[in-house]
XYZ file of C-alpha atoms in Angstrom:
718
model
C 0.035 0.003 -0.030
C 2.820 2.330 0.811
C 4.505 1.640 -2.609
C 1.111 2.485 -4.482
C 0.796 5.732 -2.409
C 4.147 6.826 -3.825
C 3.350 5.878 -7.028
C 0.368 8.227 -6.559
C 2.320 11.256 -5.458
C 4.973 10.713 -8.485
C 7.295 10.120 -6.034
C 8.485 6.671 -7.333
C 9.677 8.171 -10.916
C 11.643 11.047 -9.162
C 13.508 8.750 -6.646
C 14.168 6.213 -9.817
C 15.536 9.147 -11.464
C 17.674 10.459 -8.916
C 18.841 7.064 -8.065
C 19.932 6.266 -11.700
C 21.838 9.724 -12.224
C 23.720 9.365 -9.200
C 24.617 5.897 -9.599
C 26.068 6.076 -13.188
C 27.855 9.530 -12.212
C 29.654 7.448 -9.282
C 30.148 4.117 -11.397
C 31.378 5.379 -14.692
C 33.685 7.972 -13.088
C 35.380 5.045 -11.321
C 37.883 2.806 -13.285
C 35.548 -0.372 -12.586
C 32.820 0.790 -14.805
C 31.326 -2.181 -16.417
C 27.922 -3.813 -16.999
C 28.341 -5.699 -13.888
C 28.133 -2.246 -12.225
C 25.188 -1.066 -14.166
C 23.460 -4.182 -13.446
C 24.017 -3.798 -9.845
C 22.310 -0.152 -9.950
C 18.972 -1.371 -11.566
C 19.003 -4.381 -9.199
C 19.206 -1.918 -6.414
C 16.297 -0.271 -7.825
C 14.554 -3.323 -7.678
C 15.089 -3.583 -3.569
C 13.739 -0.002 -2.891
C 10.558 -1.573 -1.758
C 12.059 -3.893 0.807
C 13.755 -0.909 2.004
C 10.795 1.520 2.291
C 8.998 -1.027 4.390
C 11.722 -0.665 7.261
C 12.260 3.229 6.750
C 10.950 5.608 8.740
C 10.434 8.490 6.379
C 10.468 8.648 2.465
C 12.078 12.252 2.555
C 14.982 11.312 4.233
C 15.450 8.157 2.439
C 15.464 10.257 -1.005
C 18.077 12.718 0.290
C 20.317 9.588 1.399
C 20.162 7.958 -1.692
C 20.878 11.432 -3.914
C 24.077 11.403 -1.743
C 25.424 7.856 -2.173
C 23.088 5.593 -3.907
C 25.723 3.174 -4.616
C 26.835 2.709 -0.874
C 23.454 2.147 0.293
C 22.004 -0.174 -2.211
C 23.511 -3.628 -3.159
C 22.091 -6.776 -4.813
C 22.770 -10.479 -4.576
C 22.701 -13.311 -6.855
C 19.084 -14.259 -5.848
C 18.015 -10.622 -6.802
C 19.672 -10.780 -9.951
C 17.708 -13.957 -10.638
C 14.379 -12.342 -9.814
C 14.846 -9.502 -12.234
C 12.746 -10.000 -15.156
C 13.503 -6.919 -17.425
C 16.472 -4.901 -16.894
C 16.333 -1.136 -17.752
C 18.821 -0.397 -20.428
C 21.316 -3.545 -20.098
C 20.834 -7.037 -20.994
C 21.718 -9.489 -18.448
C 24.080 -12.216 -19.250
C 22.101 -15.802 -20.032
C 22.608 -18.304 -17.237
C 24.837 -20.916 -18.786
C 24.406 -24.435 -17.600
C 27.994 -25.806 -16.479
C 28.591 -29.656 -17.148
C 31.173 -31.506 -15.177
C 33.989 -32.548 -17.671
C 34.577 -36.247 -17.801
C 37.742 -37.727 -17.422
C 39.134 -35.005 -15.132
C 40.550 -37.480 -12.795
C 42.578 -39.511 -15.435
C 46.397 -39.061 -15.663
C 47.779 -36.805 -18.498
C 48.672 -38.721 -21.657
C 52.372 -38.534 -22.228
C 52.698 -36.512 -25.927
C 55.073 -38.416 -28.359
C 58.689 -37.152 -28.587
C 58.968 -34.876 -31.580
C 62.807 -34.418 -33.024
C 63.287 -30.767 -32.959
C 64.651 -28.817 -36.081
C 64.350 -32.270 -38.230
C 64.982 -30.202 -41.266
C 68.662 -28.633 -40.022
C 70.127 -32.484 -39.325
C 68.695 -33.723 -42.651
C 71.532 -34.761 -45.198
C 71.522 -33.057 -48.323
C 73.758 -35.255 -50.704
C 73.367 -33.037 -53.636
C 74.877 -29.801 -51.998
C 78.707 -29.317 -52.178
C 80.694 -26.577 -50.701
C 84.192 -25.703 -50.817
C 86.557 -25.201 -47.965
C 89.763 -24.183 -47.603
C 92.738 -23.951 -44.857
C 91.807 -21.174 -42.545
C 88.307 -20.132 -42.804
C 86.482 -18.971 -39.929
C 83.199 -20.302 -38.510
C 80.815 -17.863 -39.716
C 82.267 -18.342 -43.344
C 81.422 -22.060 -42.984
C 78.040 -21.250 -41.293
C 77.280 -18.925 -44.661
C 78.265 -21.821 -47.067
C 76.658 -24.477 -45.350
C 73.188 -22.490 -44.348
C 73.423 -23.670 -40.760
C 73.462 -21.223 -37.830
C 76.984 -20.625 -35.928
C 75.205 -22.144 -32.664
C 74.465 -25.105 -34.476
C 77.985 -25.636 -35.961
C 79.499 -24.669 -32.552
C 77.163 -27.451 -30.971
C 78.821 -29.864 -33.753
C 82.129 -29.099 -33.228
C 81.812 -29.361 -29.209
C 80.041 -32.849 -29.794
C 83.035 -34.245 -31.883
C 85.454 -32.954 -29.169
C 86.496 -29.600 -31.142
C 86.583 -26.887 -28.818
C 86.329 -23.237 -30.881
C 86.614 -20.297 -28.688
C 85.269 -17.553 -30.957
C 83.100 -17.647 -34.388
C 85.909 -15.803 -35.957
C 88.778 -18.248 -35.067
C 90.281 -19.842 -37.787
C 89.525 -23.730 -38.673
C 91.764 -25.984 -40.391
C 90.597 -28.210 -43.253
C 90.133 -31.008 -41.280
C 87.930 -29.513 -38.544
C 85.794 -27.718 -41.340
C 85.099 -30.846 -42.957
C 84.130 -32.892 -39.933
C 81.457 -29.966 -39.357
C 80.145 -30.149 -42.501
C 79.714 -33.879 -42.521
C 78.119 -33.988 -39.516
C 75.643 -31.361 -40.847
C 74.842 -33.728 -43.903
C 77.050 -31.575 -46.679
C 79.553 -32.891 -49.148
C 82.676 -30.513 -49.157
C 85.586 -30.349 -51.724
C 88.966 -29.133 -50.329
C 90.946 -26.206 -52.011
C 94.475 -26.033 -51.317
C 96.260 -22.406 -51.745
C 99.887 -22.089 -52.837
C 100.461 -18.533 -51.064
C 103.352 -18.748 -49.065
C 104.921 -21.964 -50.633
C 107.576 -22.892 -52.906
C 106.366 -23.439 -56.517
C 108.672 -25.494 -58.585
C 108.367 -27.096 -62.388
C 107.112 -30.734 -62.118
C 107.352 -33.627 -64.713
C 103.978 -34.477 -66.804
C 101.773 -37.064 -66.119
C 100.709 -38.626 -69.620
C 98.147 -41.432 -69.758
C 98.135 -43.766 -72.731
C 94.768 -44.685 -74.150
C 93.356 -46.167 -77.041
C 91.451 -49.337 -78.200
C 92.058 -52.881 -77.282
C 95.177 -54.536 -78.957
C 96.168 -51.278 -80.651
C 99.667 -51.432 -79.182
C 99.538 -49.017 -76.162
C 101.585 -51.220 -73.764
C 104.146 -52.165 -76.513
C 104.612 -48.443 -77.055
C 105.419 -47.890 -73.715
C 107.772 -50.923 -73.521
C 109.621 -49.434 -76.399
C 110.048 -46.235 -74.318
C 111.110 -47.481 -71.167
C 113.057 -50.832 -73.158
C 111.105 -53.165 -70.939
C 108.646 -55.787 -71.415
C 105.357 -55.481 -69.649
C 102.755 -56.939 -72.365
C 104.468 -60.327 -72.191
C 103.628 -60.419 -68.685
C 99.687 -59.700 -69.073
C 97.488 -62.452 -69.472
C 96.229 -62.857 -73.020
C 98.793 -60.068 -73.829
C 96.240 -57.327 -73.005
C 96.257 -54.759 -70.082
C 93.981 -55.220 -67.616
C 95.395 -53.209 -64.500
C 96.065 -49.341 -64.385
C 100.102 -48.966 -64.293
C 102.175 -46.020 -63.382
C 105.673 -45.665 -63.748
C 108.262 -42.996 -64.624
C 110.360 -43.087 -67.940
C 113.577 -41.224 -68.277
C 113.849 -39.693 -71.794
C 117.008 -39.681 -73.583
C 117.193 -35.994 -73.544
C 117.268 -36.257 -69.352
C 113.593 -35.358 -69.054
C 111.403 -37.650 -66.876
C 107.544 -38.244 -67.709
C 104.983 -40.192 -65.431
C 103.165 -42.501 -67.807
C 99.764 -44.168 -67.000
C 98.626 -47.317 -69.040
C 95.235 -48.005 -69.145
C 93.486 -51.146 -70.271
C 91.550 -50.779 -73.713
C 88.820 -53.525 -73.072
C 85.204 -52.363 -72.683
C 84.937 -53.719 -69.604
C 87.650 -51.237 -68.277
C 85.590 -47.782 -68.567
C 85.942 -46.841 -65.191
C 89.966 -47.179 -65.086
C 90.271 -44.956 -68.284
C 88.117 -42.439 -66.870
C 90.236 -42.283 -63.602
C 93.602 -41.786 -65.925
C 92.201 -39.099 -67.768
C 91.188 -37.138 -64.389
C 94.591 -37.288 -63.068
C 96.593 -36.915 -66.165
C 97.989 -33.609 -67.778
C 98.463 -35.202 -71.410
C 96.576 -37.777 -73.081
C 98.435 -40.068 -75.771
C 95.771 -41.422 -77.873
C 97.068 -44.658 -79.864
C 95.385 -45.802 -82.869
C 96.550 -49.007 -85.285
C 97.123 -47.643 -88.807
C 95.721 -50.932 -89.861
C 92.399 -50.813 -87.840
C 91.723 -47.254 -87.391
C 89.226 -45.662 -85.208
C 87.389 -48.052 -83.066
C 84.547 -47.958 -80.186
C 86.993 -47.662 -77.302
C 89.009 -44.948 -79.321
C 86.041 -42.569 -79.427
C 85.665 -43.295 -75.578
C 89.157 -42.427 -74.646
C 88.304 -38.994 -76.705
C 85.318 -38.203 -74.798
C 87.079 -38.976 -71.313
C 90.115 -36.762 -72.445
C 87.852 -33.946 -73.757
C 85.476 -34.158 -70.441
C 88.555 -33.777 -68.336
C 89.776 -30.744 -70.610
C 93.210 -32.662 -71.274
C 95.016 -31.872 -74.413
C 95.574 -34.959 -77.019
C 98.666 -36.392 -78.719
C 97.552 -38.787 -81.266
C 100.231 -41.508 -81.824
C 99.598 -43.681 -84.927
C 100.948 -47.027 -84.432
C 101.764 -49.944 -86.535
C 103.015 -48.120 -89.380
C 105.465 -50.549 -90.590
C 102.599 -52.996 -91.290
C 101.867 -53.641 -95.193
C 98.381 -52.787 -94.694
C 98.767 -49.575 -92.690
C 96.873 -46.433 -93.847
C 97.885 -43.302 -91.367
C 95.852 -40.973 -93.936
C 92.655 -42.857 -93.533
C 93.207 -42.837 -89.618
C 93.680 -38.908 -89.729
C 90.292 -38.489 -91.829
C 88.539 -40.432 -89.445
C 89.847 -38.526 -86.425
C 89.040 -35.354 -87.898
C 85.228 -36.644 -88.773
C 85.078 -37.153 -84.848
C 85.749 -33.552 -84.221
C 89.482 -33.929 -83.384
C 91.370 -30.887 -84.936
C 94.814 -32.105 -86.167
C 97.703 -29.709 -86.718
C 97.717 -30.769 -90.221
C 94.471 -29.417 -90.817
C 94.734 -26.114 -89.016
C 94.169 -27.459 -85.593
C 96.354 -27.774 -82.544
C 96.489 -31.559 -82.165
C 99.726 -33.090 -82.772
C 99.774 -36.439 -84.520
C 102.907 -38.784 -84.666
C 103.211 -41.819 -86.821
C 105.066 -44.448 -84.626
C 106.145 -48.395 -84.742
C 106.495 -49.792 -80.947
C 107.978 -53.066 -82.652
C 110.442 -51.247 -85.078
C 111.029 -48.269 -82.758
C 110.395 -45.883 -85.461
C 109.266 -42.147 -84.714
C 109.767 -42.748 -80.802
C 112.061 -39.639 -80.820
C 109.353 -37.311 -82.579
C 106.756 -38.498 -79.600
C 109.250 -37.718 -77.292
C 109.517 -34.186 -78.633
C 105.985 -33.911 -79.030
C 105.330 -34.694 -75.479
C 108.156 -32.466 -74.248
C 106.794 -29.427 -76.309
C 103.204 -29.841 -75.047
C 104.294 -30.137 -71.485
C 106.483 -26.803 -71.644
C 103.202 -24.938 -73.439
C 101.542 -26.033 -70.265
C 104.075 -24.787 -67.937
C 103.427 -27.384 -65.154
C 104.207 -26.356 -61.575
C 103.358 -27.561 -57.982
C 103.952 -26.491 -54.534
C 106.610 -28.563 -53.196
C 106.266 -27.985 -49.420
C 103.321 -28.337 -47.083
C 101.043 -31.532 -46.629
C 100.722 -33.609 -49.828
C 97.522 -34.029 -52.084
C 97.475 -37.618 -53.827
C 95.449 -39.554 -56.053
C 94.730 -43.191 -55.616
C 95.544 -45.154 -59.104
C 94.915 -48.387 -57.886
C 94.720 -50.658 -54.401
C 95.504 -54.096 -53.758
C 95.786 -56.581 -50.897
C 98.910 -58.457 -50.203
C 98.969 -61.290 -47.548
C 102.104 -60.298 -46.125
C 102.042 -56.507 -46.059
C 98.374 -55.746 -45.911
C 96.538 -53.220 -47.967
C 98.903 -51.540 -50.863
C 97.625 -48.535 -52.474
C 99.528 -46.923 -55.551
C 98.990 -43.239 -55.911
C 100.201 -39.968 -57.825
C 101.247 -37.011 -55.740
C 99.816 -34.129 -57.317
C 101.310 -31.459 -54.754
C 103.139 -30.969 -51.699
C 105.217 -34.056 -50.206
C 104.139 -37.301 -48.683
C 106.503 -38.101 -45.800
C 106.749 -41.523 -44.377
C 104.847 -41.645 -40.948
C 102.327 -39.359 -41.595
C 98.713 -40.148 -40.741
C 96.545 -40.104 -43.958
C 92.796 -40.346 -44.638
C 92.081 -42.040 -48.200
C 88.497 -42.334 -49.078
C 86.776 -43.875 -45.803
C 90.131 -45.441 -44.662
C 92.768 -44.188 -42.378
C 96.095 -45.090 -41.362
C 99.725 -44.150 -40.871
C 102.363 -44.684 -43.730
C 104.621 -47.452 -42.683
C 106.583 -47.306 -46.108
C 106.821 -45.702 -49.077
C 108.278 -47.530 -52.623
C 108.890 -45.888 -55.888
C 108.040 -47.728 -59.206
C 111.505 -49.666 -58.941
C 110.217 -51.298 -55.618
C 113.068 -48.957 -53.404
C 112.106 -47.813 -50.458
C 111.840 -43.782 -50.090
C 111.336 -41.335 -47.158
C 109.297 -38.689 -49.364
C 107.114 -38.580 -52.476
C 107.402 -35.237 -54.556
C 104.726 -34.123 -57.114
C 103.977 -36.195 -60.149
C 105.840 -39.038 -58.659
C 103.887 -42.408 -58.559
C 104.564 -44.495 -55.391
C 103.009 -47.507 -53.197
C 102.377 -46.728 -49.609
C 101.353 -49.309 -47.012
C 99.893 -48.851 -43.579
C 96.076 -48.075 -44.153
C 93.643 -50.235 -41.854
C 91.641 -50.839 -44.838
C 91.444 -51.011 -48.625
C 89.971 -47.742 -50.256
C 88.445 -47.278 -53.537
C 90.275 -46.566 -56.663
C 90.145 -42.906 -57.692
C 89.924 -41.580 -53.829
C 91.966 -38.434 -52.657
C 95.097 -38.766 -50.023
C 94.505 -36.375 -47.243
C 96.964 -35.947 -44.919
C 95.862 -35.068 -41.243
C 97.617 -33.628 -38.084
C 96.846 -36.868 -35.694
C 95.393 -40.241 -35.458
C 92.737 -39.087 -33.428
C 91.600 -36.747 -36.154
C 92.017 -39.292 -38.868
C 89.824 -41.503 -36.908
C 87.127 -39.080 -36.751
C 87.270 -38.149 -40.657
C 87.272 -41.874 -41.353
C 84.049 -42.924 -39.413
C 82.247 -39.603 -40.501
C 83.101 -40.682 -44.117
C 82.147 -44.221 -43.544
C 78.662 -43.009 -42.227
C 78.172 -41.031 -44.975
C 78.944 -43.652 -47.602
C 76.967 -46.017 -45.990
C 73.923 -43.520 -46.319
C 74.617 -42.763 -49.963
C 74.602 -46.610 -50.581
C 71.392 -47.421 -48.902
C 69.755 -44.251 -50.267
C 70.762 -45.386 -53.830
C 69.593 -49.111 -53.097
C 66.311 -47.773 -52.004
C 66.053 -46.029 -55.157
C 66.989 -49.050 -57.553
C 64.599 -51.428 -55.168
C 61.821 -49.013 -55.634
C 59.013 -50.774 -57.406
C 57.726 -49.308 -60.622
C 53.888 -49.086 -61.459
C 53.265 -51.542 -64.114
C 49.570 -52.117 -65.775
C 48.063 -55.271 -64.208
C 46.890 -56.376 -67.789
C 50.547 -56.758 -69.064
C 52.382 -60.173 -68.267
C 55.490 -59.663 -66.208
C 58.168 -61.989 -67.416
C 59.365 -64.405 -64.832
C 62.943 -63.014 -63.700
C 65.248 -65.323 -61.706
C 68.166 -64.111 -59.647
C 71.977 -65.171 -59.919
C 74.029 -64.178 -57.009
C 77.584 -63.928 -57.480
C 80.894 -63.201 -55.177
C 83.536 -61.467 -56.903
C 87.036 -61.684 -55.897
C 90.217 -60.216 -57.858
C 93.596 -59.049 -57.234
C 93.101 -55.270 -57.266
C 90.523 -52.708 -56.193
C 90.032 -51.417 -59.756
C 89.845 -54.518 -61.436
C 87.236 -55.563 -58.723
C 85.193 -52.624 -59.990
C 85.620 -53.336 -63.606
C 84.326 -56.952 -63.347
C 81.370 -55.661 -61.332
C 80.221 -53.189 -63.423
C 80.694 -56.047 -66.544
C 78.867 -58.285 -64.718
C 76.073 -55.847 -64.440
C 75.908 -55.385 -67.986
C 74.877 -58.825 -68.373
C 71.443 -58.229 -66.582
C 68.393 -59.158 -68.935
C 64.850 -59.412 -68.625
C 65.065 -63.130 -67.461
C 68.271 -63.159 -65.083
C 69.353 -60.588 -62.598
C 73.151 -60.784 -61.692
C 73.207 -59.732 -57.950
C 76.568 -59.266 -56.840
C 76.385 -60.399 -53.180
C 80.087 -59.409 -52.356
C 83.307 -58.369 -53.648
C 86.653 -58.229 -52.371
C 90.518 -58.413 -52.919
C 92.507 -60.829 -52.595
C 92.666 -64.920 -52.786
C 89.587 -67.130 -52.197
C 88.949 -68.093 -48.586
C 86.744 -70.395 -46.293
C 84.415 -67.130 -45.703
C 83.768 -66.835 -49.299
C 82.686 -70.407 -49.354
C 80.433 -70.110 -46.531
C 78.766 -67.102 -48.026
C 78.275 -68.398 -51.280
C 76.529 -71.697 -49.517
C 74.176 -69.524 -47.562
C 73.113 -67.298 -50.531
C 73.477 -69.945 -53.386
C 76.196 -67.879 -55.162
C 78.790 -68.798 -57.454
C 82.640 -67.546 -56.742
C 84.315 -65.649 -59.618
C 87.824 -65.179 -59.267
C 89.675 -62.978 -61.642
C 93.603 -62.750 -61.598
C 93.526 -64.472 -58.352
C 95.449 -67.680 -57.335
C 93.796 -71.193 -57.319
C 92.237 -72.026 -54.062
C 93.865 -74.640 -51.762
C 92.617 -78.255 -52.374
C 90.750 -78.464 -48.952
C 88.722 -75.301 -50.139
C 88.118 -76.706 -53.286
C 86.820 -79.949 -52.030
C 84.656 -78.019 -49.734
C 83.139 -75.964 -52.371
C 82.631 -79.090 -54.592
C 80.545 -80.899 -51.327
C 78.361 -77.677 -51.197
C 77.827 -77.552 -54.940
C 79.310 -74.143 -55.374
C 80.832 -73.144 -58.636
C 84.125 -71.759 -58.691
C 84.983 -69.520 -61.866
C 88.567 -68.561 -62.305
C 90.132 -66.566 -65.156
C 93.069 -64.340 -66.118
C 91.507 -62.791 -69.210
C 88.250 -60.790 -69.273
C 87.032 -62.161 -72.210
C 86.981 -65.563 -71.062
C 85.422 -64.817 -67.799
C 82.530 -62.772 -69.326
C 82.037 -65.457 -71.976
C 81.570 -68.270 -69.125
C 79.338 -66.038 -66.925
C 77.098 -65.639 -70.154
C 76.817 -69.288 -70.796
C 75.946 -69.536 -66.967
C 73.362 -67.029 -67.531
C 71.634 -68.837 -70.163
C 71.368 -72.091 -68.186
C 69.975 -70.380 -65.640
C 67.462 -68.317 -67.466
C 63.908 -69.945 -67.580
C 63.374 -68.801 -70.993
C 60.263 -67.446 -72.807
C 57.389 -70.188 -74.014
C 56.542 -69.620 -77.669
C 54.469 -71.440 -80.235
C 56.044 -72.864 -83.512
C 55.067 -74.865 -86.353
C 56.449 -78.314 -86.101
C 54.922 -79.695 -89.225
C 52.297 -79.551 -92.022
C 50.129 -81.924 -93.433
C 48.100 -81.395 -96.599
C 44.313 -83.080 -96.742
C 44.014 -85.488 -99.652
C 40.630 -87.433 -99.016
C 37.977 -87.048 -96.508
C 36.616 -90.506 -94.741
C 33.382 -90.524 -92.838
C 32.350 -93.151 -90.337
C 28.779 -93.321 -89.563
C 27.954 -93.299 -85.711
C 25.430 -95.466 -83.562
C 24.265 -95.701 -80.081
C 26.969 -98.039 -79.042
C 29.856 -96.606 -81.343
C 28.908 -92.782 -80.616
C 28.362 -89.779 -83.126
C 29.443 -89.545 -86.866
C 33.437 -89.033 -87.389
C 35.072 -87.273 -90.088
C 38.622 -88.547 -90.889
C 41.085 -86.252 -92.659
C 43.472 -88.306 -95.001
C 46.819 -86.237 -94.849
C 50.217 -86.598 -96.282
C 52.902 -84.895 -94.236
C 54.767 -82.394 -96.442
C 56.915 -80.675 -94.027
C 58.573 -81.392 -90.463
C 56.302 -84.149 -88.384
C 52.655 -84.326 -86.793
C 52.355 -85.590 -83.349
C 49.123 -86.481 -81.743
C 49.536 -84.497 -78.725
C 50.152 -81.350 -80.463
C 47.434 -78.662 -81.123
C 45.960 -78.658 -84.880
C 45.750 -75.401 -86.821
C 43.505 -75.483 -90.109
C 44.171 -73.547 -93.072
C 42.191 -72.894 -95.763
C 43.001 -70.821 -98.574
C 46.112 -69.198 -96.234
C 43.620 -68.401 -93.700
C 43.311 -69.963 -89.995
C 39.631 -71.417 -89.698
C 39.869 -73.709 -86.703
C 42.461 -74.805 -83.851
C 41.840 -77.702 -81.774
C 43.125 -80.777 -80.183
C 44.167 -84.030 -82.312
C 42.114 -86.761 -80.690
C 43.228 -89.526 -83.090
C 46.135 -89.996 -85.072
C 46.686 -93.132 -87.165
C 48.865 -94.901 -89.903
C 47.870 -98.063 -91.564
C 45.064 -98.627 -89.182
C 47.458 -98.322 -86.293
C 47.520 -95.478 -83.676
C 50.718 -93.614 -83.612
C 52.189 -90.801 -81.862
C 54.145 -89.302 -84.917
C 54.313 -88.935 -88.359
C 57.137 -87.853 -90.313
C 57.498 -86.098 -93.441
C 56.674 -87.758 -96.430
C 54.327 -90.372 -94.812
C 50.348 -90.388 -94.925
C 48.207 -90.859 -92.353
C 44.818 -90.297 -90.832
C 43.706 -87.559 -88.008
C 40.567 -86.169 -86.244
C 40.470 -82.902 -84.712
C 37.913 -82.602 -81.882
C 34.606 -80.637 -82.756
C 35.561 -80.158 -86.237
C 34.062 -81.891 -89.259
C 34.068 -79.763 -92.490
C 37.297 -81.193 -93.882
C 37.888 -80.081 -97.739
C 40.508 -81.328 -99.982
C 43.475 -78.846 -100.229
C 43.157 -77.769 -96.523
C 46.556 -77.516 -94.807
C 47.082 -79.029 -91.319
C 49.507 -77.402 -89.124
C 50.915 -79.155 -86.017
C 51.739 -76.452 -83.433
C 54.163 -77.399 -80.399
C 55.400 -75.184 -77.476
C 58.964 -74.761 -77.062
C 61.247 -72.784 -74.628
C 63.422 -70.404 -76.195
C 66.418 -69.342 -74.230
C 68.358 -65.937 -74.456
C 71.657 -65.764 -76.618
C 75.079 -64.040 -75.668
C 75.979 -61.745 -78.071
C 79.509 -60.238 -78.578
C 80.528 -57.265 -80.547
C 83.654 -56.542 -82.523
C 84.501 -53.785 -80.219
C 84.423 -56.759 -77.118
C 81.079 -55.309 -75.705
C 78.482 -58.356 -74.669
C 75.289 -58.601 -73.894
C 72.570 -60.778 -73.523
C 69.730 -60.820 -76.105
C 66.434 -62.348 -75.003
């Protein structure tokens, strides 16, 4: 009743207006102005009724509210819940909170994620150049890694770097780059070192049996070709020849057979001049062109030696025209390639060849640094029973000293002895000097670089890093080769069998050449899988491995195994193939592949018969239906009862079916040969005519063929 009376006297609206104005002045002027404060004010207005019932007078109430409305009126949550329509400001909706399930469960441990995987990812295609004295900042720029990551790498490998501008050695820079997964190329500076003239390194290349080794024999007055198996060179030999003028030249003799392409490429990579030997009676051959391409790829000058000019069928002019047609610019035709006509057996023109080589070397002005760590190149590597791994190298720069720690490819060791080409011990090797070193822990690959390091610890670290890198590259290449290719399901996939092979040879380069030659014999039916290669004689471990994987053992230019080892291989049914000539080895392996090949099934015509007359036998309930017999004469080959018959009429195929009966002179026979007459019945065919031709078809398995070209290259033709 009191509230209604207030409304009549219009006190309610004035009171509400005063309260609202006072409340908003206090609230908006403070730093806590918010919708919550406004809601509190309007909720306070709702509470006026309860407060008035307890008040003594309306006038006093109104005046106090005007002074501080917000201090006197407060609202609680139940009051907000009772408010139906707020004045001017919307109240937030009530949200029903649901308790989450699984709050009491233990947290699941997240899987470990390797941080910054891309930073440690190997990049086999990226190669950077490093040099002595480069800083860590420059190495970081070239590798694309951060300085801190390279510092962490060096700390992990045991190399302490105080500052990012500290000078690094090439060994330390290579260690950091290898750990970052980047290939390196070493650059050696000649600043502050002694530069002196050096002898020329000359590589003799050409086709097989064109007289390369005989020409070198004539130059050094020795006989090497007589000691080679089959009279052909099968190794990469290095030796020094002292000319009559007193100048010395280092010669490399490369094999000319097609299987030794990698050896010729290695010879061209380390040489200064290439002597291209061409037989005057044979002309330009495939390996001659290959040698030219190797020399051009290495950017090496060529001197042509036309050999065998003393033979009756020699035609040097024809050889010159052939060389010119292949893009070789001869001096006689306005080019810069010298041509010398020689004869190795009669020793004709050797002085002219020596003069041409020395002139070419003088024009090139060959010099190298003498002091400092040596740079050498592996020409050949072999395994000796008493001395261990032996490496034939040619020093390119610096001096190789006995007792130094070296890293060769992925192998390391301390040089125990150095021998020259005459087999004499020496303490040091100078540039362009071929030597044989011993003391390595393992057998390197032909073509590796020899690097001199400061300590044994650093040699171990470089070797282990390179071995890890080599293994990663090998597995990556194997995954690429073994990656299955998508093929159409409708196409028939030929059956391909695998022939595992173990290769053993006398030197590392020959192992590689034989392995590459065997891989060229792969065909659509047989896959030659080289499961193991090694240098040295056959051992019991080779026999055990061959027995485990069912492989055959190929030994090239190695000693015959002991009797006990041969008997063990015979009991295990292991085939051992030993050869000293590459021709015979490839021929035997080719025949073995042909035997192992499953072959392809083909349909061929075994014979033909001409229909001369037709006979009909009436059938009955007891004898069966009517039968038509074709009386024939076999005009070619033979006819068998188990074969499929093809009926030809006017040259077109009319029907194919099985032969159900074949008789000759009222007797059942299996085969009727040419010139004989017979009667035959074809299943489900009754429309024979005189003059028809019946072909006898048979299924045969055709084996692949072993094809050998004139250049010596071999292949399996399916």
